[in-house]
């Protein structure tokens, strides 16, 4: 089987220039990372600010290339792909960013969604079909002729996702797509990407600072100082609360509550992730 | 010091037919010393409201009174209002521009016409308030990490020594530890200096844990102005407004539905823990 996304001993360094000393300093943002991401999986990446999460995503999207090691996306080695062919990688692994206002360009929703596929020369008829399908998939077809300016944050992010979908990607990388959204917007975006993962088999790599957004993932990767320090199911990862705290992370509120109750001597299982699980466990004690 | 909004409304484009109000008939009073949270869905009017509070926007109807004086009356020095009611915008780090952190934070006090010594004194105090010590004074703002930049930018507003400090989503994009640290510093500022705080947030957990008063906006109107404990009892109404309640509130309601005799008006993990232990007869 063809490998989907594979990082092989990836190092990424960049040069920071200190003005006063007139010397260059080398900063290592990623340090010997090896990981594989299976096609169709839902992976959440956690880590404190500056831990290397975004750099990792940009490697998969070929926005950055490794200093050492290799990144393979659908078999293509990003370092050995000629510059003019990098768009093929980016088409397979599209990226959605934090601020919805910075990634919307069209005056009308449908224009915005069509921008990507139009750029790679998709013929008009096919283009219209793709835009319709993409808008349907994110539940925004009713807004096709609306101005993006009037939409809520959650709706704008769904439009940005539709723009990716119109390129028929195999994978969508999302860098804190919910950081600026209200609770409803966060829920909308999360539900949309879970559905795309489930129904369309699109691989999702979601970077977030909201621990609750990780509980329904297949896999959680935690980064610290440019390295992967935890990698497992949400249950496995969130059972390690003390270790997570030591690297500036936390766990969902309900997990922390269960942990505190365990400390008080209640016989609860480890790594409780949902309200239902906690309620069930507590009621069976009573 | 108190700031009073009396039946304030604002329309951005009054000339169109059926103009839409961004803020609709809001009355409230803010006082030095209190810690208020402000929540509401995207587009509910929060940002417009806070800009009315510090005089950046003039309401189309209603009045804004600073210690009883109408701030939009001719002759009132609006600068006084902006000094006393400080506003930290979303992603304030994009507004850093000076060569050094200290110079950047001095910018506000300099504009107040204070002597250089006092400018620096204030800037240093503001920087220590947000956890940036002397090592940062001569650093370029652009060398700082994202979280440090955010702090430096907040210090810039603090150096004006406002009586009320409004922060528009100050923790957006910060990691959990960064969020907690910054909120703890804001709480300290409130407790030690008596600075009034208005915290605009999309995190129900944060306003539940830190605020003693909670303002809720929905479609340009102020729909709740009460303690967080009371407001989150209306979690179903909040959901209909695109908001929610802290996870622990849902836990308590789920337990109550299963017949466990618990109070549902908890705000924090600590409170939830004590209430569950009590209900189970463990304490």
Coordinates of C-alpha atoms in Angstrom, one line a residue:
Chain A
X1 CA 0.0 0.0 0.0
X2 CA 1.2 3.5 -0.8
X3 CA 2.2 5.4 2.2
X4 CA -0.1 8.4 2.9
X5 CA 1.8 10.9 5.0
X6 CA 5.2 9.9 6.4
X7 CA 7.7 12.0 8.3
X8 CA 11.1 10.4 8.4
X9 CA 13.6 11.8 11.0
X10 CA 12.6 15.4 10.1
X11 CA 14.7 18.3 11.4
X12 CA 13.7 21.9 10.6
X13 CA 16.0 24.8 11.5
X14 CA 15.7 28.4 10.7
X15 CA 18.0 31.4 11.2
X16 CA 17.1 34.1 13.6
X17 CA 19.1 37.3 13.2
X18 CA 20.0 39.1 16.4
X19 CA 20.4 42.7 15.4
X20 CA 22.6 43.8 18.3
X21 CA 25.2 41.1 18.0
X22 CA 25.3 40.9 14.3
X23 CA 25.3 37.2 14.4
X24 CA 22.9 34.5 13.3
X25 CA 21.4 32.1 15.7
X26 CA 20.1 28.8 14.5
X27 CA 16.7 27.8 15.9
X28 CA 15.6 24.2 15.8
X29 CA 11.9 24.1 15.5
X30 CA 11.5 20.4 14.7
X31 CA 14.0 17.8 16.1
X32 CA 14.1 14.4 14.6
X33 CA 10.4 13.7 14.1
X34 CA 9.2 10.5 12.7
X35 CA 5.5 9.7 12.3
X36 CA 3.1 8.2 9.9
X37 CA -0.5 9.3 9.4
X38 CA -2.9 6.7 8.1
X39 CA -5.3 7.7 5.3
X40 CA -8.8 8.4 6.7
X41 CA -7.7 9.1 10.2
X42 CA -8.5 12.0 12.5
X43 CA -5.4 13.3 14.2
X44 CA -5.3 16.1 16.7
X45 CA -2.0 17.8 17.4
X46 CA -1.6 19.6 20.8
X47 CA 1.4 21.5 22.2
X48 CA 2.1 24.8 23.9
X49 CA 2.8 28.0 21.9
X50 CA 6.2 27.5 20.2
X51 CA 6.2 23.7 20.5
X52 CA 6.4 23.2 16.8
X53 CA 2.8 22.2 15.9
X54 CA 2.3 24.7 13.2
X55 CA 5.8 24.1 11.7
X56 CA 4.9 20.4 11.6
X57 CA 1.7 21.1 9.7
X58 CA 3.5 23.4 7.3
X59 CA 5.9 20.5 6.5
X60 CA 3.1 18.3 5.5
X61 CA 1.6 21.1 3.3
X62 CA 5.1 21.7 1.8
X63 CA 5.0 25.4 2.8
X64 CA 8.2 24.5 4.6
X65 CA 10.8 21.9 3.6
X66 CA 12.8 19.8 6.0
X67 CA 16.4 20.8 6.8
X68 CA 17.2 17.1 7.3
X69 CA 15.0 14.0 6.8
X70 CA 12.1 13.6 4.5
X71 CA 8.3 14.2 4.4
X72 CA 6.3 12.1 2.0
X73 CA 2.8 13.1 1.1
X74 CA 0.9 10.5 -1.0
X75 CA 4.3 9.1 -2.1
X76 CA 5.8 12.5 -3.1
X77 CA 8.9 13.5 -1.3
X78 CA 8.5 17.2 -0.6
X79 CA 12.2 18.0 -0.7
X80 CA 12.6 16.3 -4.1
X81 CA 9.5 17.7 -5.7
X82 CA 10.3 20.5 -8.1
X83 CA 8.9 23.9 -7.0
X84 CA 6.5 24.0 -9.9
X85 CA 4.9 20.7 -8.8
X86 CA 4.5 21.6 -5.1
X87 CA 0.9 22.7 -5.8
X88 CA 0.0 19.0 -6.3
X89 CA 1.1 18.3 -2.7
X90 CA -0.8 21.4 -1.5
X91 CA -3.9 20.3 -3.4
X92 CA -3.8 16.9 -1.6
X93 CA -3.1 18.4 1.8
X94 CA -4.9 21.7 2.0
X95 CA -4.5 24.1 4.9
X96 CA -7.1 26.1 6.9
X97 CA -5.7 28.8 9.2
X98 CA -6.8 30.5 12.4
X99 CA -8.2 33.8 11.2
X100 CA -11.2 33.4 8.9
X101 CA -10.9 37.0 7.7
X102 CA -7.4 36.5 6.3
X103 CA -8.3 33.7 4.0
X104 CA -11.4 34.8 2.3
X105 CA -10.9 36.6 -1.0
X106 CA -14.0 36.4 -3.0
X107 CA -16.8 39.1 -2.9
X108 CA -19.4 36.3 -3.1
X109 CA -19.2 33.0 -1.3
X110 CA -19.2 30.9 -4.6
X111 CA -16.4 33.0 -6.0
X112 CA -14.3 32.3 -2.9
X113 CA -14.9 28.6 -3.1
X114 CA -14.1 28.5 -6.8
X115 CA -10.8 30.4 -6.4
X116 CA -8.6 27.4 -5.8
X117 CA -9.9 25.0 -8.5
X118 CA -10.1 27.9 -11.0
X119 CA -6.4 28.6 -10.4
X120 CA -5.5 25.1 -11.3
X121 CA -7.4 25.3 -14.5
X122 CA -10.6 23.2 -13.7
X123 CA -13.0 23.8 -16.7
X124 CA -16.1 25.8 -16.0
X125 CA -18.8 23.1 -15.9
X126 CA -16.7 20.9 -13.6
X127 CA -15.9 24.0 -11.5
X128 CA -19.6 24.8 -10.9
X129 CA -20.2 21.2 -9.9
X130 CA -17.3 21.2 -7.5
X131 CA -18.4 24.4 -5.8
X132 CA -21.9 23.1 -5.3
X133 CA -20.7 19.8 -3.8
X134 CA -18.2 21.6 -1.6
X135 CA -20.8 24.0 -0.2
X136 CA -23.2 21.1 0.3
X137 CA -20.7 19.2 2.3
X138 CA -20.1 22.0 4.8
X139 CA -23.8 22.9 4.9
X140 CA -23.4 26.3 3.4
X141 CA -25.2 25.9 0.0
X142 CA -27.9 28.4 1.1
X143 CA -25.2 31.1 1.3
X144 CA -23.8 30.6 -2.2
X145 CA -24.6 34.1 -3.4
X146 CA -24.0 35.8 -0.1
X147 CA -21.2 38.2 0.7
X148 CA -18.7 36.5 3.0
X149 CA -18.4 39.7 5.1
X150 CA -21.8 39.2 6.6
X151 CA -21.1 35.6 7.7
X152 CA -20.3 34.5 11.3
X153 CA -16.8 33.3 12.2
X154 CA -18.0 29.7 12.1
X155 CA -19.6 30.1 8.7
X156 CA -16.5 31.8 7.3
X157 CA -14.3 28.9 8.4
X158 CA -16.7 26.5 6.8
X159 CA -16.4 28.5 3.6
X160 CA -12.6 28.3 3.9
X161 CA -13.0 24.5 4.3
X162 CA -15.3 24.4 1.3
X163 CA -12.5 26.2 -0.7
X164 CA -10.2 23.3 0.2
X165 CA -12.8 20.7 -0.6
X166 CA -13.3 22.1 -4.1
X167 CA -9.7 21.0 -4.7
X168 CA -10.7 17.4 -3.8
X169 CA -7.9 17.0 -1.2
X170 CA -7.1 13.7 0.6
X171 CA -6.2 15.5 3.7
X172 CA -7.1 18.8 5.4
X173 CA -4.7 20.4 7.8
X174 CA -6.2 22.9 10.2
X175 CA -4.1 25.3 12.3
X176 CA -6.3 26.4 15.3
X177 CA -9.3 26.9 13.1
X178 CA -11.6 27.6 16.1
X179 CA -9.4 29.9 18.1
X180 CA -11.4 33.0 17.2
X181 CA -14.9 31.4 17.2
X182 CA -17.7 31.5 19.7
X183 CA -19.0 28.2 21.2
X184 CA -21.5 27.7 18.4
X185 CA -18.9 28.4 15.7
X186 CA -16.5 26.0 17.3
X187 CA -19.2 23.3 17.4
X188 CA -20.2 24.0 13.7
X189 CA -16.6 23.7 12.5
X190 CA -15.9 20.6 14.6
X191 CA -19.0 18.8 13.4
X192 CA -18.2 19.7 9.8
X193 CA -14.7 18.2 9.9
X194 CA -15.8 15.1 11.7
X195 CA -18.5 14.5 9.1
X196 CA -16.0 15.0 6.3
X197 CA -13.7 12.5 7.9
X198 CA -16.5 10.0 8.5
X199 CA -18.4 10.3 5.2
X200 CA -15.8 11.3 2.7
X201 CA -12.8 9.6 4.3
X202 CA -10.8 12.8 4.3
X203 CA -7.8 12.7 6.6
X204 CA -7.9 15.4 9.2
X205 CA -5.0 16.9 11.1
X206 CA -6.3 19.4 13.6
X207 CA -4.1 21.7 15.7
X208 CA -5.9 23.1 18.7
X209 CA -5.5 24.6 22.1
X210 CA -8.9 23.4 23.2
X211 CA -8.5 20.0 24.8
X212 CA -12.2 19.2 24.4
X213 CA -11.7 19.2 20.6
X214 CA -9.4 16.3 20.9
X215 CA -11.7 13.8 22.7
X216 CA -13.3 12.4 19.5
X217 CA -10.1 12.1 17.5
X218 CA -8.6 8.7 16.6
X219 CA -5.2 9.8 17.7
X220 CA -3.7 12.6 19.7
X221 CA -0.1 13.8 19.2
X222 CA 1.4 16.0 21.8
X223 CA 4.5 18.1 20.9
X224 CA 7.0 19.8 23.1
X225 CA 10.2 21.6 22.1
X226 CA 10.1 20.3 18.5
X227 CA 9.5 16.7 19.4
X228 CA 6.6 14.3 19.7
X229 CA 6.3 13.5 23.4
X230 CA 3.0 11.7 23.5
X231 CA 1.2 9.8 20.8
X232 CA -1.9 7.7 21.5
X233 CA -5.7 7.6 21.7
X234 CA -7.4 10.5 23.6
X235 CA -7.9 8.2 26.5
X236 CA -4.3 7.3 26.7
X237 CA -3.0 10.8 26.3
X238 CA -5.5 12.5 28.7
X239 CA -4.8 9.9 31.4
X240 CA -1.4 11.6 31.8
X241 CA -2.6 14.8 33.3
X242 CA 0.4 15.6 35.4
X243 CA 2.8 15.2 32.5
X244 CA 0.5 17.3 30.3
X245 CA 0.5 20.1 32.9
X246 CA 4.3 20.0 33.0
X247 CA 4.4 21.0 29.3
X248 CA 1.8 23.8 29.7
X249 CA -1.1 21.7 28.5
X250 CA -4.3 20.7 30.3
X251 CA -7.1 18.1 29.9
X252 CA -10.9 18.6 29.3
X253 CA -12.7 19.9 32.4
X254 CA -14.7 16.7 32.8
X255 CA -11.4 14.7 32.7
X256 CA -9.9 16.9 35.3
X257 CA -13.0 16.7 37.5
X258 CA -12.8 12.8 37.3
X259 CA -9.1 13.0 38.2
X260 CA -9.8 15.2 41.2
X261 CA -12.6 12.8 42.4
X262 CA -10.3 9.8 42.0
X263 CA -7.8 11.6 44.2
X264 CA -10.5 11.9 46.8
X265 CA -10.8 8.1 46.8
X266 CA -13.7 7.6 44.4
X267 CA -13.3 4.4 42.4
X268 CA -13.5 5.9 38.8
X269 CA -11.8 4.6 35.7
X270 CA -8.8 6.6 34.3
X271 CA -9.1 8.9 31.3
X272 CA -12.8 9.7 31.4
X273 CA -13.4 12.0 28.4
X274 CA -17.1 12.7 28.3
X275 CA -19.9 13.9 30.5
X276 CA -21.8 10.6 29.8
X277 CA -18.9 8.5 30.9
X278 CA -18.5 10.4 34.1
X279 CA -22.2 10.4 34.9
X280 CA -22.4 6.7 34.3
X281 CA -19.4 6.0 36.4
X282 CA -20.6 8.1 39.3
X283 CA -24.1 6.7 39.2
X284 CA -22.8 3.2 39.4
X285 CA -21.0 4.1 42.6
X286 CA -24.1 5.3 44.2
Chain B
X1 CA -14.9 56.3 39.3
X2 CA -17.9 55.0 37.5
X3 CA -18.9 54.8 33.8
X4 CA -22.6 54.8 33.1
X5 CA -24.3 53.8 29.8
X6 CA -27.8 55.1 29.6
X7 CA -30.1 53.7 26.9
X8 CA -27.3 53.5 24.4
X9 CA -27.9 52.5 20.8
X10 CA -25.6 52.5 17.8
X11 CA -26.4 52.2 14.1
X12 CA -23.4 52.0 11.7
X13 CA -25.3 53.0 8.5
X14 CA -28.2 55.3 9.5
X15 CA -28.9 56.3 5.9
X16 CA -30.1 52.9 4.6
X17 CA -33.6 51.7 4.9
X18 CA -34.3 49.7 8.0
X19 CA -30.9 50.3 9.5
X20 CA -29.6 47.5 11.8
X21 CA -28.6 48.4 15.3
X22 CA -25.2 47.1 16.3
X23 CA -26.1 48.0 19.9
X24 CA -29.7 48.3 20.9
X25 CA -30.8 50.2 24.0
X26 CA -28.2 49.1 26.5
X27 CA -28.0 50.6 30.0
X28 CA -25.3 49.5 32.5
X29 CA -22.9 50.9 35.0
X30 CA -19.2 49.9 35.4
X31 CA -17.3 50.6 38.5
X32 CA -13.7 50.6 39.5
X33 CA -12.9 47.4 41.4
X34 CA -15.3 45.0 39.8
X35 CA -14.5 42.1 37.4
X36 CA -17.1 41.6 34.7
X37 CA -17.2 39.1 31.9
X38 CA -18.8 39.9 28.6
X39 CA -20.0 37.1 26.3
X40 CA -22.1 36.9 23.2
X41 CA -22.0 35.2 19.8
X42 CA -19.9 36.6 16.9
X43 CA -21.6 39.7 15.7
X44 CA -23.7 40.2 18.8
X45 CA -22.3 43.7 19.3
X46 CA -19.7 43.1 22.0
X47 CA -16.9 44.9 20.1
X48 CA -19.1 47.8 19.3
X49 CA -20.2 48.0 23.0
X50 CA -16.7 48.1 24.3
X51 CA -15.7 50.8 21.8
X52 CA -18.6 52.9 23.1
X53 CA -17.4 52.3 26.6
X54 CA -14.0 53.9 25.9
X55 CA -15.3 56.6 23.6
X56 CA -14.0 55.3 20.3
X57 CA -17.5 55.2 19.0
X58 CA -20.2 57.7 19.7
X59 CA -23.6 56.2 20.3
X60 CA -26.4 57.2 17.9
X61 CA -28.8 57.4 20.8
X62 CA -28.4 57.5 24.6
X63 CA -25.6 58.9 26.7
X64 CA -22.3 57.8 28.2
X65 CA -21.5 59.4 31.6
X66 CA -18.1 59.4 33.3
X67 CA -18.7 60.2 36.9
X68 CA -21.9 61.8 36.0
X69 CA -20.5 63.9 33.1
X70 CA -21.7 63.4 29.5
X71 CA -18.6 62.4 27.6
X72 CA -19.9 63.4 24.2
X73 CA -21.0 66.9 25.4
X74 CA -19.1 69.7 23.7
X75 CA -15.9 70.5 25.6
X76 CA -15.5 67.2 27.4
X77 CA -12.0 66.0 26.9
X78 CA -12.5 62.5 25.4
X79 CA -8.8 61.8 26.1
X80 CA -9.7 61.6 29.8
X81 CA -12.2 58.9 29.1
X82 CA -9.7 56.9 26.9
X83 CA -7.1 57.2 29.6
X84 CA -9.4 56.1 32.4
X85 CA -11.1 53.3 30.4
X86 CA -8.3 51.4 28.7
X87 CA -9.1 49.1 25.8
X88 CA -7.0 46.1 24.7
X89 CA -8.0 45.0 21.2
X90 CA -8.0 41.5 19.9
X91 CA -4.5 40.3 18.9
X92 CA -3.0 43.6 20.3
X93 CA 0.5 42.3 19.5
X94 CA 0.0 43.4 15.9
X95 CA 0.2 46.9 17.1
X96 CA 3.7 46.8 18.6
X97 CA 6.0 49.0 16.7
X98 CA 8.8 50.5 18.7
X99 CA 12.4 49.3 18.7
X100 CA 12.4 48.1 22.3
X101 CA 9.8 46.7 24.6
X102 CA 10.3 49.5 27.1
X103 CA 9.9 52.2 24.4
X104 CA 6.8 50.6 23.2
X105 CA 5.1 50.5 26.6
X106 CA 6.3 54.1 27.2
X107 CA 4.3 55.3 24.2
X108 CA 1.0 55.8 26.0
X109 CA 2.4 57.7 29.0
X110 CA 4.6 59.7 26.6
X111 CA 1.4 60.8 24.8
X112 CA -0.1 61.8 28.2
X113 CA 2.8 64.3 28.3
X114 CA 4.4 62.8 31.4
X115 CA 8.1 63.4 32.0
X116 CA 10.5 60.7 30.8
X117 CA 11.3 59.4 34.2
X118 CA 7.7 58.8 35.1
X119 CA 7.0 57.3 31.7
X120 CA 9.6 54.7 32.4
X121 CA 8.5 54.1 35.9
X122 CA 5.0 53.4 34.7
X123 CA 6.2 51.2 31.9
X124 CA 8.3 49.1 34.1
X125 CA 5.5 48.7 36.6
X126 CA 3.1 47.7 33.8
X127 CA 5.6 45.2 32.4
X128 CA 6.1 43.6 35.8
X129 CA 2.3 43.4 36.2
X130 CA 2.2 41.2 33.1
X131 CA 5.2 39.1 34.2
X132 CA 7.9 40.6 31.9
X133 CA 11.0 41.6 34.0
X134 CA 14.0 43.8 33.3
X135 CA 15.5 41.3 30.9
X136 CA 12.8 42.3 28.4
X137 CA 13.2 46.1 28.5
X138 CA 15.8 46.3 25.7
X139 CA 14.5 43.4 23.6
X140 CA 12.9 44.1 20.3
X141 CA 9.2 43.4 20.5
X142 CA 9.6 41.2 17.4
X143 CA 12.0 38.8 19.1
X144 CA 9.4 37.9 21.7
X145 CA 7.3 34.8 21.6
X146 CA 3.6 35.1 20.7
X147 CA 2.5 35.0 24.4
X148 CA 5.2 37.6 25.4
X149 CA 4.2 39.9 22.6
X150 CA 0.6 39.8 23.8
X151 CA 1.8 40.7 27.4
X152 CA 3.9 43.6 26.2
X153 CA 1.0 45.0 24.2
X154 CA -1.3 44.7 27.3
X155 CA 1.3 46.5 29.3
X156 CA 1.1 49.3 26.9
X157 CA -2.5 50.0 27.9
X158 CA -1.8 49.3 31.6
X159 CA 0.9 52.0 31.6
X160 CA -1.9 54.5 31.1
X161 CA -3.1 53.3 34.5
X162 CA -6.7 53.1 33.6
X163 CA -9.4 52.7 36.3
X164 CA -11.2 50.3 34.0
X165 CA -9.5 47.9 31.7
X166 CA -11.4 46.2 28.9
X167 CA -9.8 43.2 27.2
X168 CA -11.2 41.8 24.0
X169 CA -10.4 38.1 24.0
X170 CA -7.0 38.5 25.5
X171 CA -6.4 34.7 25.6
X172 CA -7.3 33.8 22.0
X173 CA -4.6 31.6 20.6
X174 CA -2.7 31.1 23.8
X175 CA -2.0 27.6 25.2
X176 CA -3.8 26.4 28.4
X177 CA -0.9 27.5 30.6
X178 CA -0.6 30.8 28.9
X179 CA -4.3 31.4 29.3
X180 CA -4.2 30.6 33.0
X181 CA -1.1 32.8 33.6
X182 CA -2.5 35.8 31.9
X183 CA -5.9 35.5 33.6
X184 CA -4.2 35.2 37.0
X185 CA -2.3 38.4 36.3
X186 CA -5.5 40.2 35.3
X187 CA -7.1 38.9 38.5
X188 CA -4.2 40.2 40.6
X189 CA -4.4 43.6 38.9
X190 CA -8.1 43.7 39.8
X191 CA -7.5 42.6 43.4
X192 CA -4.4 44.6 44.2
X193 CA -4.9 47.8 42.3
X194 CA -8.7 47.8 42.2
X195 CA -8.7 48.1 38.4
X196 CA -12.1 47.4 37.1
X197 CA -12.0 44.6 34.5
X198 CA -14.3 43.9 31.5
X199 CA -13.2 40.5 30.0
X200 CA -14.7 39.8 26.6
X201 CA -14.4 36.1 26.0
X202 CA -15.6 33.1 24.1
X203 CA -14.5 30.8 26.9
X204 CA -17.4 30.1 29.3
X205 CA -14.9 28.4 31.6
X206 CA -12.8 31.5 31.9
X207 CA -15.6 33.9 32.7
X208 CA -17.1 31.4 35.2
X209 CA -13.8 31.1 37.0
X210 CA -12.8 34.8 37.1
X211 CA -15.7 37.2 36.7
X212 CA -18.1 38.1 39.5
X213 CA -20.5 39.8 37.1
X214 CA -21.5 38.5 33.7
X215 CA -22.9 40.5 30.8
X216 CA -24.5 38.6 28.0
X217 CA -25.2 40.1 24.6
X218 CA -27.5 38.7 22.0
X219 CA -28.4 40.4 18.7
X220 CA -27.3 43.8 19.9
X221 CA -29.1 43.6 23.2
X222 CA -27.9 43.1 26.7
X223 CA -30.0 40.0 27.8
X224 CA -28.3 39.2 31.1
X225 CA -26.5 41.2 33.7
X226 CA -26.0 39.1 36.7
X227 CA -23.6 36.8 38.6
X228 CA -22.1 34.0 36.5
X229 CA -23.8 31.6 38.9
X230 CA -27.2 32.9 38.0
X231 CA -26.5 33.4 34.3
X232 CA -25.3 29.8 33.7
X233 CA -28.4 28.4 35.2
X234 CA -30.0 29.6 31.9
X235 CA -27.7 27.3 29.9
X236 CA -30.4 26.3 27.6
X237 CA -31.2 29.9 26.7
X238 CA -27.5 30.5 26.3
X239 CA -27.3 27.7 23.8
X240 CA -30.1 29.1 21.8
X241 CA -27.9 32.3 21.5
X242 CA -24.9 30.4 20.2
X243 CA -23.2 30.2 23.7
X244 CA -22.9 27.5 26.2
X245 CA -22.0 26.9 29.9
X246 CA -18.9 25.4 31.4
X247 CA -18.6 21.6 31.1
X248 CA -19.1 21.2 34.9
X249 CA -22.5 22.7 34.6
X250 CA -23.5 20.0 32.1
X251 CA -22.1 17.3 34.4
X252 CA -24.2 18.5 37.3
X253 CA -27.4 18.6 35.2
X254 CA -26.7 15.1 33.9
X255 CA -26.2 13.8 37.4
X256 CA -29.4 15.5 38.6
X257 CA -31.3 13.9 35.7
X258 CA -30.0 10.6 36.8
X259 CA -31.5 11.2 40.3
X260 CA -28.4 12.3 42.2
X261 CA -29.4 15.1 44.5
X262 CA -26.8 17.7 43.5
X263 CA -26.8 21.5 43.2
X264 CA -26.5 22.5 39.5
X265 CA -25.2 26.0 40.0
X266 CA -21.5 25.2 40.2
X267 CA -18.9 27.2 38.3
X268 CA -15.6 25.5 38.7
X269 CA -14.1 22.0 39.0
X270 CA -13.4 22.5 42.7
X271 CA -17.0 23.4 43.4
X272 CA -18.3 20.5 41.3
X273 CA -16.0 18.1 43.1
X274 CA -17.2 19.2 46.6
X275 CA -20.8 19.0 45.6
X276 CA -20.5 15.5 44.1
X277 CA -18.6 14.3 47.2
X278 CA -21.3 15.7 49.4
X279 CA -24.1 14.2 47.4
X280 CA -22.4 10.8 47.5
X281 CA -22.1 11.1 51.2
X282 CA -18.3 11.1 51.0
X283 CA -17.8 14.4 52.9

